[in-house]
Amino acid sequence: MSDATRAALLSHAREAFATAGYVKTSLDDIVTAVGATKGALYHHFDGKLALFEAVVRDIYAELDAASPLGVELGGDPWHNLIETCRGYLRGLLDAGTRRILLVEAPAVLGAERERALDHELTVRPLVEWFTALHDRGVIASGDPEALARLVNGALTAIALWMGESKHPERELERGVRALAELLRPPPP
């Protein structure tokens, strides 16, 4: 029951944070919706902030599962990278997901903690990917961290652009095409 309660708390919290935002989300409303007690919530999370961070981590895990990044995928590594970026951005087509990750997280967690999470959950996997590509001779860039930070920034900018548009899927594809053109390795 404990795992089920935790999952239900996360699910309802995610919905509340996505629709009402962190400030207007009430822990009382979440535990009532789940049919749990505040004691059960505090058994799993140290408070509202810890619950919010757990929601952020769950979203990143979902995005990663939907768009796995890795050299072991086989095939053309550049195609894999672009498809991973596309998959990540598809996950951000959901307005609630965008709101939690790109609007609420920086405000709620603070700049330092949000950057640390972003580095752990986005930049570091990209650094590992670019390092592996460099080691295999696929890319010439000797600075995988700089490249990872540039790609991460581009993905954030594309996701924000999607959120401002009446046609977010169109902007997603435009952004991915432009990113692919920027990242395309020079011809041999």
PDB file of C-alpha atoms in Angstrom:
ATOM      1  CA  MET A   1       0.000   0.000   0.000  1.00  0.00           C
ATOM      2  CA  SER A   2       2.886   2.360   0.764  1.00  0.00           C
ATOM      3  CA  ASP A   3       4.196   2.400  -2.826  1.00  0.00           C
ATOM      4  CA  ALA A   4       0.660   2.857  -4.126  1.00  0.00           C
ATOM      5  CA  THR A   5       0.102   5.774  -1.740  1.00  0.00           C
ATOM      6  CA  ARG A   6       3.363   7.401  -2.802  1.00  0.00           C
ATOM      7  CA  ALA A   7       2.462   7.000  -6.480  1.00  0.00           C
ATOM      8  CA  ALA A   8      -1.017   8.437  -5.897  1.00  0.00           C
ATOM      9  CA  LEU A   9       0.412  11.414  -3.995  1.00  0.00           C
ATOM     10  CA  LEU A  10       2.868  12.086  -6.826  1.00  0.00           C
ATOM     11  CA  SER A  11       0.170  11.794  -9.468  1.00  0.00           C
ATOM     12  CA  HIS A  12      -2.238  14.163  -7.747  1.00  0.00           C
ATOM     13  CA  ALA A  13       0.545  16.580  -6.837  1.00  0.00           C
ATOM     14  CA  ARG A  14       1.705  16.661 -10.443  1.00  0.00           C
ATOM     15  CA  GLU A  15      -1.794  17.473 -11.645  1.00  0.00           C
ATOM     16  CA  ALA A  16      -2.174  20.192  -9.012  1.00  0.00           C
ATOM     17  CA  PHE A  17       1.233  21.760  -9.691  1.00  0.00           C
ATOM     18  CA  ALA A  18       0.531  21.684 -13.433  1.00  0.00           C
ATOM     19  CA  THR A  19      -2.851  23.375 -13.165  1.00  0.00           C
ATOM     20  CA  ALA A  20      -2.701  25.603 -10.074  1.00  0.00           C
ATOM     21  CA  GLY A  21       1.040  26.033  -9.654  1.00  0.00           C
ATOM     22  CA  TYR A  22       3.133  25.399  -6.587  1.00  0.00           C
ATOM     23  CA  VAL A  23       1.949  28.349  -4.502  1.00  0.00           C
ATOM     24  CA  LYS A  24      -1.768  27.637  -4.950  1.00  0.00           C
ATOM     25  CA  THR A  25      -1.409  23.880  -4.457  1.00  0.00           C
ATOM     26  CA  SER A  26      -2.621  22.697  -1.064  1.00  0.00           C
ATOM     27  CA  LEU A  27      -1.213  19.595   0.598  1.00  0.00           C
ATOM     28  CA  ASP A  28      -4.617  19.155   2.261  1.00  0.00           C
ATOM     29  CA  ASP A  29      -6.270  18.969  -1.161  1.00  0.00           C
ATOM     30  CA  ILE A  30      -3.713  16.422  -2.382  1.00  0.00           C
ATOM     31  CA  VAL A  31      -4.070  14.073   0.588  1.00  0.00           C
ATOM     32  CA  THR A  32      -7.860  14.396   0.478  1.00  0.00           C
ATOM     33  CA  ALA A  33      -7.923  13.535  -3.240  1.00  0.00           C
ATOM     34  CA  VAL A  34      -5.783  10.468  -2.574  1.00  0.00           C
ATOM     35  CA  GLY A  35      -7.720   9.438   0.523  1.00  0.00           C
ATOM     36  CA  ALA A  36      -4.573   9.603   2.615  1.00  0.00           C
ATOM     37  CA  THR A  37      -3.461  11.542   5.646  1.00  0.00           C
ATOM     38  CA  LYS A  38      -0.839  14.241   6.011  1.00  0.00           C
ATOM     39  CA  GLY A  39       1.094  11.708   8.057  1.00  0.00           C
ATOM     40  CA  ALA A  40       1.230   9.446   5.011  1.00  0.00           C
ATOM     41  CA  LEU A  41       2.443  12.340   2.892  1.00  0.00           C
ATOM     42  CA  TYR A  42       5.164  13.211   5.426  1.00  0.00           C
ATOM     43  CA  HIS A  43       6.134   9.537   5.595  1.00  0.00           C
ATOM     44  CA  HIS A  44       7.111   9.737   1.914  1.00  0.00           C
ATOM     45  CA  PHE A  45       8.142  13.397   1.558  1.00  0.00           C
ATOM     46  CA  ASP A  46       9.689  15.932   3.922  1.00  0.00           C
ATOM     47  CA  GLY A  47       7.115  18.500   2.851  1.00  0.00           C
ATOM     48  CA  LYS A  48       5.670  20.331  -0.108  1.00  0.00           C
ATOM     49  CA  LEU A  49       9.056  21.252  -1.554  1.00  0.00           C
ATOM     50  CA  ALA A  50      10.287  17.650  -1.400  1.00  0.00           C
ATOM     51  CA  LEU A  51       7.024  16.512  -3.024  1.00  0.00           C
ATOM     52  CA  PHE A  52       7.512  19.066  -5.789  1.00  0.00           C
ATOM     53  CA  GLU A  53      11.099  17.939  -6.414  1.00  0.00           C
ATOM     54  CA  ALA A  54       9.927  14.322  -6.558  1.00  0.00           C
ATOM     55  CA  VAL A  55       7.364  15.334  -9.193  1.00  0.00           C
ATOM     56  CA  VAL A  56      10.121  17.059 -11.201  1.00  0.00           C
ATOM     57  CA  ARG A  57      12.311  13.946 -10.985  1.00  0.00           C
ATOM     58  CA  ASP A  58       9.399  11.742 -12.096  1.00  0.00           C
ATOM     59  CA  ILE A  59       8.781  13.961 -15.106  1.00  0.00           C
ATOM     60  CA  TYR A  60      12.435  13.778 -16.105  1.00  0.00           C
ATOM     61  CA  ALA A  61      12.328   9.982 -15.709  1.00  0.00           C
ATOM     62  CA  GLU A  62       9.303   9.840 -18.030  1.00  0.00           C
ATOM     63  CA  LEU A  63      11.029  12.067 -20.586  1.00  0.00           C
ATOM     64  CA  ASP A  64      14.151   9.911 -20.427  1.00  0.00           C
ATOM     65  CA  ALA A  65      12.142   6.723 -20.875  1.00  0.00           C
ATOM     66  CA  ALA A  66      10.347   8.200 -23.887  1.00  0.00           C
ATOM     67  CA  SER A  67      13.561   9.399 -25.520  1.00  0.00           C
ATOM     68  CA  PRO A  68      16.511   7.247 -24.400  1.00  0.00           C
ATOM     69  CA  LEU A  69      19.920   8.709 -25.063  1.00  0.00           C
ATOM     70  CA  GLY A  70      22.812   6.370 -25.597  1.00  0.00           C
ATOM     71  CA  VAL A  71      25.488   5.236 -27.953  1.00  0.00           C
ATOM     72  CA  GLU A  72      24.264   1.661 -27.570  1.00  0.00           C
ATOM     73  CA  LEU A  73      21.136   2.473 -29.580  1.00  0.00           C
ATOM     74  CA  GLY A  74      23.026   1.604 -32.738  1.00  0.00           C
ATOM     75  CA  GLY A  75      22.560   3.172 -36.128  1.00  0.00           C
ATOM     76  CA  ASP A  76      23.547   6.719 -36.944  1.00  0.00           C
ATOM     77  CA  PRO A  77      24.467   8.485 -33.669  1.00  0.00           C
ATOM     78  CA  TRP A  78      23.461  11.905 -35.030  1.00  0.00           C
ATOM     79  CA  HIS A  79      20.057  10.600 -36.059  1.00  0.00           C
ATOM     80  CA  ASN A  80      19.715   9.079 -32.564  1.00  0.00           C
ATOM     81  CA  LEU A  81      20.594  12.401 -30.949  1.00  0.00           C
ATOM     82  CA  ILE A  82      18.073  14.349 -33.013  1.00  0.00           C
ATOM     83  CA  GLU A  83      15.362  11.775 -32.373  1.00  0.00           C
ATOM     84  CA  THR A  84      16.142  11.900 -28.652  1.00  0.00           C
ATOM     85  CA  CYS A  85      15.797  15.690 -28.718  1.00  0.00           C
ATOM     86  CA  ARG A  86      12.525  15.375 -30.639  1.00  0.00           C
ATOM     87  CA  GLY A  87      11.202  12.849 -28.107  1.00  0.00           C
ATOM     88  CA  TYR A  88      12.180  15.065 -25.188  1.00  0.00           C
ATOM     89  CA  LEU A  89      10.404  18.031 -26.764  1.00  0.00           C
ATOM     90  CA  ARG A  90       7.326  15.929 -27.541  1.00  0.00           C
ATOM     91  CA  GLY A  91       7.069  15.301 -23.804  1.00  0.00           C
ATOM     92  CA  LEU A  92       7.108  19.058 -23.318  1.00  0.00           C
ATOM     93  CA  LEU A  93       4.157  19.570 -25.668  1.00  0.00           C
ATOM     94  CA  ASP A  94       2.054  19.018 -22.565  1.00  0.00           C
ATOM     95  CA  ALA A  95       1.443  22.480 -21.093  1.00  0.00           C
ATOM     96  CA  GLY A  96       1.447  21.171 -17.523  1.00  0.00           C
ATOM     97  CA  THR A  97       4.792  19.460 -17.964  1.00  0.00           C
ATOM     98  CA  ARG A  98       6.255  22.631 -19.469  1.00  0.00           C
ATOM     99  CA  ARG A  99       4.832  24.692 -16.631  1.00  0.00           C
ATOM    100  CA  ILE A 100       6.318  22.453 -13.941  1.00  0.00           C
ATOM    101  CA  LEU A 101       9.783  22.119 -15.494  1.00  0.00           C
ATOM    102  CA  LEU A 102      10.305  25.498 -17.115  1.00  0.00           C
ATOM    103  CA  VAL A 103       8.255  27.935 -15.027  1.00  0.00           C
ATOM    104  CA  GLU A 104       7.581  26.483 -11.590  1.00  0.00           C
ATOM    105  CA  ALA A 105      10.864  24.600 -10.998  1.00  0.00           C
ATOM    106  CA  PRO A 106      13.177  27.627 -11.306  1.00  0.00           C
ATOM    107  CA  ALA A 107      10.857  29.734  -9.126  1.00  0.00           C
ATOM    108  CA  VAL A 108      10.128  27.077  -6.514  1.00  0.00           C
ATOM    109  CA  LEU A 109      13.492  25.349  -6.190  1.00  0.00           C
ATOM    110  CA  GLY A 110      15.568  28.470  -6.589  1.00  0.00           C
ATOM    111  CA  ALA A 111      18.163  29.061  -9.249  1.00  0.00           C
ATOM    112  CA  GLU A 112      20.961  27.073  -7.620  1.00  0.00           C
ATOM    113  CA  ARG A 113      18.928  23.922  -6.875  1.00  0.00           C
ATOM    114  CA  GLU A 114      17.141  24.032 -10.238  1.00  0.00           C
ATOM    115  CA  ARG A 115      20.474  24.301 -12.085  1.00  0.00           C
ATOM    116  CA  ALA A 116      21.873  21.424 -10.049  1.00  0.00           C
ATOM    117  CA  LEU A 117      18.883  19.238 -10.957  1.00  0.00           C
ATOM    118  CA  ASP A 118      19.075  20.314 -14.596  1.00  0.00           C
ATOM    119  CA  HIS A 119      22.765  19.398 -14.639  1.00  0.00           C
ATOM    120  CA  GLU A 120      22.138  16.027 -12.992  1.00  0.00           C
ATOM    121  CA  LEU A 121      19.133  15.051 -15.082  1.00  0.00           C
ATOM    122  CA  THR A 122      19.860  16.655 -18.461  1.00  0.00           C
ATOM    123  CA  VAL A 123      23.352  18.040 -18.902  1.00  0.00           C
ATOM    124  CA  ARG A 124      25.313  15.135 -17.394  1.00  0.00           C
ATOM    125  CA  PRO A 125      23.648  12.494 -19.611  1.00  0.00           C
ATOM    126  CA  LEU A 126      24.361  14.709 -22.646  1.00  0.00           C
ATOM    127  CA  VAL A 127      28.007  15.117 -21.559  1.00  0.00           C
ATOM    128  CA  GLU A 128      28.315  11.331 -21.311  1.00  0.00           C
ATOM    129  CA  TRP A 129      26.751  10.964 -24.769  1.00  0.00           C
ATOM    130  CA  PHE A 130      29.046  13.534 -26.389  1.00  0.00           C
ATOM    131  CA  THR A 131      32.095  12.097 -24.607  1.00  0.00           C
ATOM    132  CA  ALA A 132      31.282   8.636 -25.966  1.00  0.00           C
ATOM    133  CA  LEU A 133      30.795  10.071 -29.460  1.00  0.00           C
ATOM    134  CA  HIS A 134      34.114  11.918 -29.198  1.00  0.00           C
ATOM    135  CA  ASP A 135      35.889   8.762 -27.976  1.00  0.00           C
ATOM    136  CA  ARG A 136      34.478   6.850 -30.960  1.00  0.00           C
ATOM    137  CA  GLY A 137      35.695   9.553 -33.335  1.00  0.00           C
ATOM    138  CA  VAL A 138      32.171  10.532 -34.372  1.00  0.00           C
ATOM    139  CA  ILE A 139      32.552  14.146 -33.284  1.00  0.00           C
ATOM    140  CA  ALA A 140      35.600  16.355 -33.236  1.00  0.00           C
ATOM    141  CA  SER A 141      34.502  18.582 -30.357  1.00  0.00           C
ATOM    142  CA  GLY A 142      36.885  18.092 -27.479  1.00  0.00           C
ATOM    143  CA  ASP A 143      34.531  19.880 -25.108  1.00  0.00           C
ATOM    144  CA  PRO A 144      31.495  17.640 -24.550  1.00  0.00           C
ATOM    145  CA  GLU A 145      30.312  19.687 -21.560  1.00  0.00           C
ATOM    146  CA  ALA A 146      30.120  22.916 -23.567  1.00  0.00           C
ATOM    147  CA  LEU A 147      28.276  21.105 -26.353  1.00  0.00           C
ATOM    148  CA  ALA A 148      25.878  19.508 -23.835  1.00  0.00           C
ATOM    149  CA  ARG A 149      25.096  22.866 -22.242  1.00  0.00           C
ATOM    150  CA  LEU A 150      24.461  24.430 -25.656  1.00  0.00           C
ATOM    151  CA  VAL A 151      22.090  21.624 -26.674  1.00  0.00           C
ATOM    152  CA  ASN A 152      20.312  21.784 -23.309  1.00  0.00           C
ATOM    153  CA  GLY A 153      19.854  25.538 -23.694  1.00  0.00           C
ATOM    154  CA  ALA A 154      18.534  25.092 -27.200  1.00  0.00           C
ATOM    155  CA  LEU A 155      16.017  22.488 -26.043  1.00  0.00           C
ATOM    156  CA  THR A 156      14.795  24.795 -23.284  1.00  0.00           C
ATOM    157  CA  ALA A 157      14.445  27.676 -25.739  1.00  0.00           C
ATOM    158  CA  ILE A 158      12.519  25.489 -28.208  1.00  0.00           C
ATOM    159  CA  ALA A 159      10.205  24.254 -25.428  1.00  0.00           C
ATOM    160  CA  LEU A 160       9.475  27.818 -24.302  1.00  0.00           C
ATOM    161  CA  TRP A 161       8.833  28.797 -27.921  1.00  0.00           C
ATOM    162  CA  MET A 162       6.397  25.889 -28.228  1.00  0.00           C
ATOM    163  CA  GLY A 163       4.562  27.181 -25.167  1.00  0.00           C
ATOM    164  CA  GLU A 164       4.162  30.634 -26.697  1.00  0.00           C
ATOM    165  CA  SER A 165       2.862  29.328 -30.002  1.00  0.00           C
ATOM    166  CA  LYS A 166      -0.630  28.480 -31.184  1.00  0.00           C
ATOM    167  CA  HIS A 167       1.049  25.675 -33.151  1.00  0.00           C
ATOM    168  CA  PRO A 168       3.523  24.080 -30.727  1.00  0.00           C
ATOM    169  CA  GLU A 169       4.083  20.952 -32.836  1.00  0.00           C
ATOM    170  CA  ARG A 170       5.102  23.128 -35.787  1.00  0.00           C
ATOM    171  CA  GLU A 171       7.588  25.039 -33.638  1.00  0.00           C
ATOM    172  CA  LEU A 172       8.885  21.740 -32.236  1.00  0.00           C
ATOM    173  CA  GLU A 173       9.703  20.529 -35.751  1.00  0.00           C
ATOM    174  CA  ARG A 174      11.161  23.886 -36.794  1.00  0.00           C
ATOM    175  CA  GLY A 175      13.349  23.899 -33.683  1.00  0.00           C
ATOM    176  CA  VAL A 176      14.506  20.315 -34.161  1.00  0.00           C
ATOM    177  CA  ARG A 177      15.357  20.994 -37.822  1.00  0.00           C
ATOM    178  CA  ALA A 178      17.406  24.048 -36.863  1.00  0.00           C
ATOM    179  CA  LEU A 179      19.140  22.125 -34.073  1.00  0.00           C
ATOM    180  CA  ALA A 180      19.959  19.305 -36.483  1.00  0.00           C
ATOM    181  CA  GLU A 181      21.462  21.788 -38.932  1.00  0.00           C
ATOM    182  CA  LEU A 182      23.609  23.291 -36.173  1.00  0.00           C
ATOM    183  CA  LEU A 183      24.784  19.907 -34.909  1.00  0.00           C
ATOM    184  CA  ARG A 184      25.252  18.173 -38.243  1.00  0.00           C
ATOM    185  CA  PRO A 185      28.847  17.021 -38.506  1.00  0.00           C
ATOM    186  CA  PRO A 186      30.827  18.414 -41.425  1.00  0.00           C
ATOM    187  CA  PRO A 187      31.042  16.151 -44.468  1.00  0.00           C
ATOM    188  CA  PRO A 188      34.125  13.883 -44.509  1.00  0.00           C
TER     189      PRO A 188
END
